[in-house]
PDB file of C-alpha atoms in Angstrom:
ATOM      1  CA  MET E   1      67.762 -28.461-110.307  1.00 87.00           C
ATOM      2  CA  THR E   2      68.408 -24.732-110.720  1.00 94.00           C
ATOM      3  CA  THR E   3      70.691 -23.522-113.360  1.00 96.00           C
ATOM      4  CA  ALA E   4      72.612 -20.633-114.520  1.00 96.00           C
ATOM      5  CA  ASP E   5      69.865 -19.674-116.992  1.00 96.00           C
ATOM      6  CA  ASP E   6      67.497 -19.671-113.859  1.00 97.00           C
ATOM      7  CA  VAL E   7      69.939 -17.263-112.071  1.00 98.00           C
ATOM      8  CA  ARG E   8      70.084 -15.157-115.204  1.00 97.00           C
ATOM      9  CA  ARG E   9      66.291 -14.989-115.724  1.00 98.00           C
ATOM     10  CA  ILE E  10      65.449 -14.321-111.968  1.00 98.00           C
ATOM     11  CA  ALA E  11      68.262 -11.831-111.437  1.00 98.00           C
ATOM     12  CA  LEU E  12      67.444  -9.742-114.469  1.00 98.00           C
ATOM     13  CA  ALA E  13      63.763  -9.680-113.459  1.00 98.00           C
ATOM     14  CA  LEU E  14      64.654  -7.701-110.309  1.00 98.00           C
ATOM     15  CA  PRO E  15      64.123  -3.893-110.682  1.00 97.00           C
ATOM     16  CA  GLY E  16      67.120  -2.083-112.000  1.00 96.00           C
ATOM     17  CA  ALA E  17      69.194  -5.195-112.586  1.00 97.00           C
ATOM     18  CA  MET E  18      71.514  -5.725-115.581  1.00 97.00           C
ATOM     19  CA  GLU E  19      74.328  -8.244-116.544  1.00 97.00           C
ATOM     20  CA  LYS E  20      77.828  -7.232-117.139  1.00 96.00           C
ATOM     21  CA  LEU E  21      80.981  -9.450-117.616  1.00 93.00           C
ATOM     22  CA  SER E  22      83.554  -8.673-114.947  1.00 90.00           C
ATOM     23  CA  TRP E  23      86.651 -10.784-114.258  1.00 85.00           C
ATOM     24  CA  GLY E  24      85.391 -12.979-117.380  1.00 87.00           C
ATOM     25  CA  MET E  25      82.380 -13.923-115.496  1.00 91.00           C
ATOM     26  CA  PRO E  26      78.672 -12.742-115.667  1.00 96.00           C
ATOM     27  CA  THR E  27      77.922 -10.447-112.788  1.00 97.00           C
ATOM     28  CA  PHE E  28      74.324  -9.187-111.925  1.00 98.00           C
ATOM     29  CA  ARG E  29      74.413  -5.491-110.672  1.00 97.00           C
ATOM     30  CA  LEU E  30      72.198  -2.480-110.292  1.00 96.00           C
ATOM     31  CA  GLU E  31      72.199   0.060-113.054  1.00 91.00           C
ATOM     32  CA  ALA E  32      72.071   2.733-110.498  1.00 79.00           C
ATOM     33  CA  GLY E  33      75.603   2.718-108.897  1.00 81.00           C
ATOM     34  CA  GLY E  34      76.709  -0.475-110.491  1.00 89.00           C
ATOM     35  CA  ARG E  35      76.582  -2.576-107.005  1.00 94.00           C
ATOM     36  CA  ILE E  36      77.092  -6.173-107.842  1.00 96.00           C
ATOM     37  CA  PHE E  37      74.581  -8.409-105.938  1.00 98.00           C
ATOM     38  CA  ALA E  38      75.263 -11.727-107.692  1.00 98.00           C
ATOM     39  CA  SER E  39      77.548 -13.428-110.002  1.00 97.00           C
ATOM     40  CA  LEU E  40      78.014 -16.869-111.833  1.00 97.00           C
ATOM     41  CA  ASP E  41      81.361 -18.758-111.524  1.00 92.00           C
ATOM     42  CA  ASP E  42      82.975 -19.655-114.759  1.00 83.00           C
ATOM     43  CA  ASP E  43      81.590 -23.171-114.588  1.00 89.00           C
ATOM     44  CA  ASP E  44      77.956 -22.100-114.099  1.00 93.00           C
ATOM     45  CA  ARG E  45      77.438 -24.428-111.422  1.00 96.00           C
ATOM     46  CA  VAL E  46      77.963 -21.896-108.563  1.00 97.00           C
ATOM     47  CA  MET E  47      76.803 -18.353-107.862  1.00 97.00           C
ATOM     48  CA  GLY E  48      78.190 -15.773-105.537  1.00 97.00           C
ATOM     49  CA  VAL E  49      75.754 -13.508-103.710  1.00 98.00           C
ATOM     50  CA  LYS E  50      76.090 -10.634-101.363  1.00 97.00           C
ATOM     51  CA  CYS E  51      75.743 -11.885 -97.827  1.00 96.00           C
ATOM     52  CA  PRO E  52      76.423 -10.177 -94.501  1.00 95.00           C
ATOM     53  CA  LYS E  53      79.794 -11.479 -93.076  1.00 94.00           C
ATOM     54  CA  GLU E  54      77.965 -12.135 -89.757  1.00 95.00           C
ATOM     55  CA  ASP E  55      75.431 -14.555 -91.353  1.00 95.00           C
ATOM     56  CA  ARG E  56      77.865 -16.708 -93.362  1.00 96.00           C
ATOM     57  CA  GLU E  57      79.109 -18.948 -90.622  1.00 95.00           C
ATOM     58  CA  GLU E  58      75.607 -19.954 -89.606  1.00 96.00           C
ATOM     59  CA  LEU E  59      74.501 -20.582 -93.233  1.00 97.00           C
ATOM     60  CA  ILE E  60      77.679 -22.691 -93.952  1.00 97.00           C
ATOM     61  CA  THR E  61      77.382 -24.600 -90.812  1.00 97.00           C
ATOM     62  CA  ALA E  62      73.709 -25.346 -91.273  1.00 97.00           C
ATOM     63  CA  GLU E  63      73.988 -26.378 -94.978  1.00 97.00           C
ATOM     64  CA  PRO E  64      77.683 -26.953 -96.019  1.00 97.00           C
ATOM     65  CA  GLU E  65      76.473 -28.808 -99.099  1.00 97.00           C
ATOM     66  CA  LYS E  66      74.855 -25.630-100.312  1.00 98.00           C
ATOM     67  CA  PHE E  67      76.948 -22.684 -98.954  1.00 98.00           C
ATOM     68  CA  PHE E  68      80.568 -22.083 -98.919  1.00 96.00           C
ATOM     69  CA  LEU E  69      83.361 -19.552 -99.093  1.00 96.00           C
ATOM     70  CA  ARG E  70      86.143 -19.439-101.741  1.00 90.00           C
ATOM     71  CA  ALA E  71      89.202 -19.419 -99.512  1.00 85.00           C
ATOM     72  CA  GLY E  72      91.494 -16.522-100.060  1.00 83.00           C
ATOM     73  CA  HIS E  73      88.833 -14.764-102.141  1.00 82.00           C
ATOM     74  CA  ASP E  74      85.612 -14.220-100.197  1.00 87.00           C
ATOM     75  CA  ASP E  75      87.299 -13.911 -96.747  1.00 85.00           C
ATOM     76  CA  ASN E  76      87.224 -10.155 -96.583  1.00 88.00           C
ATOM     77  CA  TYR E  77      84.043  -9.521 -98.445  1.00 91.00           C
ATOM     78  CA  ALA E  78      80.262  -9.599 -97.621  1.00 95.00           C
ATOM     79  CA  TRP E  79      79.798 -12.572-100.139  1.00 95.00           C
ATOM     80  CA  ILE E  80      79.043 -16.263-100.004  1.00 97.00           C
ATOM     81  CA  ARG E  81      79.027 -19.010-102.728  1.00 97.00           C
ATOM     82  CA  VAL E  82      75.832 -21.088-103.364  1.00 98.00           C
ATOM     83  CA  ARG E  83      76.161 -24.537-105.211  1.00 98.00           C
ATOM     84  CA  LEU E  84      73.041 -24.327-107.565  1.00 98.00           C
ATOM     85  CA  ALA E  85      72.462 -28.165-107.672  1.00 97.00           C
ATOM     86  CA  ALA E  86      72.062 -28.039-103.925  1.00 97.00           C
ATOM     87  CA  LEU E  87      69.127 -25.663-104.124  1.00 97.00           C
ATOM     88  CA  GLU E  88      65.692 -27.132-103.450  1.00 95.00           C
ATOM     89  CA  ASP E  89      63.946 -25.294-106.167  1.00 96.00           C
ATOM     90  CA  GLU E  90      63.605 -21.890-108.053  1.00 96.00           C
ATOM     91  CA  ASP E  91      61.651 -20.548-105.106  1.00 96.00           C
ATOM     92  CA  GLU E  92      64.797 -20.885-102.818  1.00 97.00           C
ATOM     93  CA  LEU E  93      67.067 -19.391-105.614  1.00 98.00           C
ATOM     94  CA  SER E  94      64.662 -16.524-106.114  1.00 97.00           C
ATOM     95  CA  ALA E  95      64.615 -15.802-102.302  1.00 96.00           C
ATOM     96  CA  ILE E  96      68.484 -15.990-102.226  1.00 97.00           C
ATOM     97  CA  LEU E  97      68.682 -13.443-105.188  1.00 98.00           C
ATOM     98  CA  ARG E  98      66.048 -11.139-103.706  1.00 97.00           C
ATOM     99  CA  ASP E  99      67.867 -10.978-100.461  1.00 96.00           C
ATOM    100  CA  ALA E 100      71.302 -10.105-102.186  1.00 97.00           C
ATOM    101  CA  TRP E 101      69.388  -7.630-104.313  1.00 97.00           C
ATOM    102  CA  ARG E 102      67.978  -5.880-101.219  1.00 96.00           C
ATOM    103  CA  GLN E 103      71.484  -5.591 -99.760  1.00 94.00           C
ATOM    104  CA  ALA E 104      72.713  -3.875-102.836  1.00 95.00           C
ATOM    105  CA  ALA E 105      69.761  -1.639-103.558  1.00 94.00           C
ATOM    106  CA  PRO E 106      69.932   2.036-102.638  1.00 93.00           C
ATOM    107  CA  ARG E 107      67.016   3.196-100.231  1.00 92.00           C
ATOM    108  CA  THR E 108      65.126   4.893-103.251  1.00 92.00           C
ATOM    109  CA  LEU E 109      64.999   1.536-105.112  1.00 93.00           C
ATOM    110  CA  LEU E 110      63.833  -0.251-102.088  1.00 93.00           C
ATOM    111  CA  ASP E 111      61.129   2.314-101.375  1.00 93.00           C
ATOM    112  CA  ALA E 112      59.894   2.197-105.014  1.00 93.00           C
ATOM    113  CA  HIS E 113      59.522  -1.752-104.638  1.00 94.00           C
ATOM    114  CA  PRO E 114      57.868  -2.741-101.273  1.00 92.00           C
ATOM    115  CA  GLU E 115      56.644  -5.887-102.785  1.00 91.00           C
ATOM    116  CA  LEU E 116      60.267  -7.042-102.626  1.00 90.00           C
ATOM    117  CA  ALA E 117      60.581  -6.418 -98.894  1.00 78.00           C
ATOM    118  CA  ALA E 118      61.938  -9.350 -96.790  1.00 71.00           C
ATOM    119  CA  THR E 119      59.124 -11.942 -96.035  1.00 59.00           C
ATOM    120  CA  PRO E 120      59.174 -14.380 -93.145  1.00 51.00           C
ATOM    121  CA  GLY E 121      61.513 -17.290 -93.998  1.00 54.00           C
ATOM    122  CA  GLU E 122      63.818 -15.299 -96.109  1.00 54.00           C
TER     123      GLU E 122
END
């Protein structure tokens, strides 16, 4: 089972990532520009990640035990919630965090880290 400690370790290993408390919860953002790519909910059992709005319904329909929206909060944002206990392993967690990081990263950071480009299956 993946944990909040796994989220923190993997998120902070991504280039330019830092942790900052916002709204009383840990957020993971890029030092350059401060764009948030992930956060932990206050119970440490759920994380939020950047996710294109057009992809959310498909993810939730395919795996509702894993992905969901917080009604009234995530509706208008490119964001989705992930139940950590439902993730298969750290590889899946890492893939989700890398994808969220790519969405927040400026082009210069993406170009400097081609090893983090999307791979098939992500």
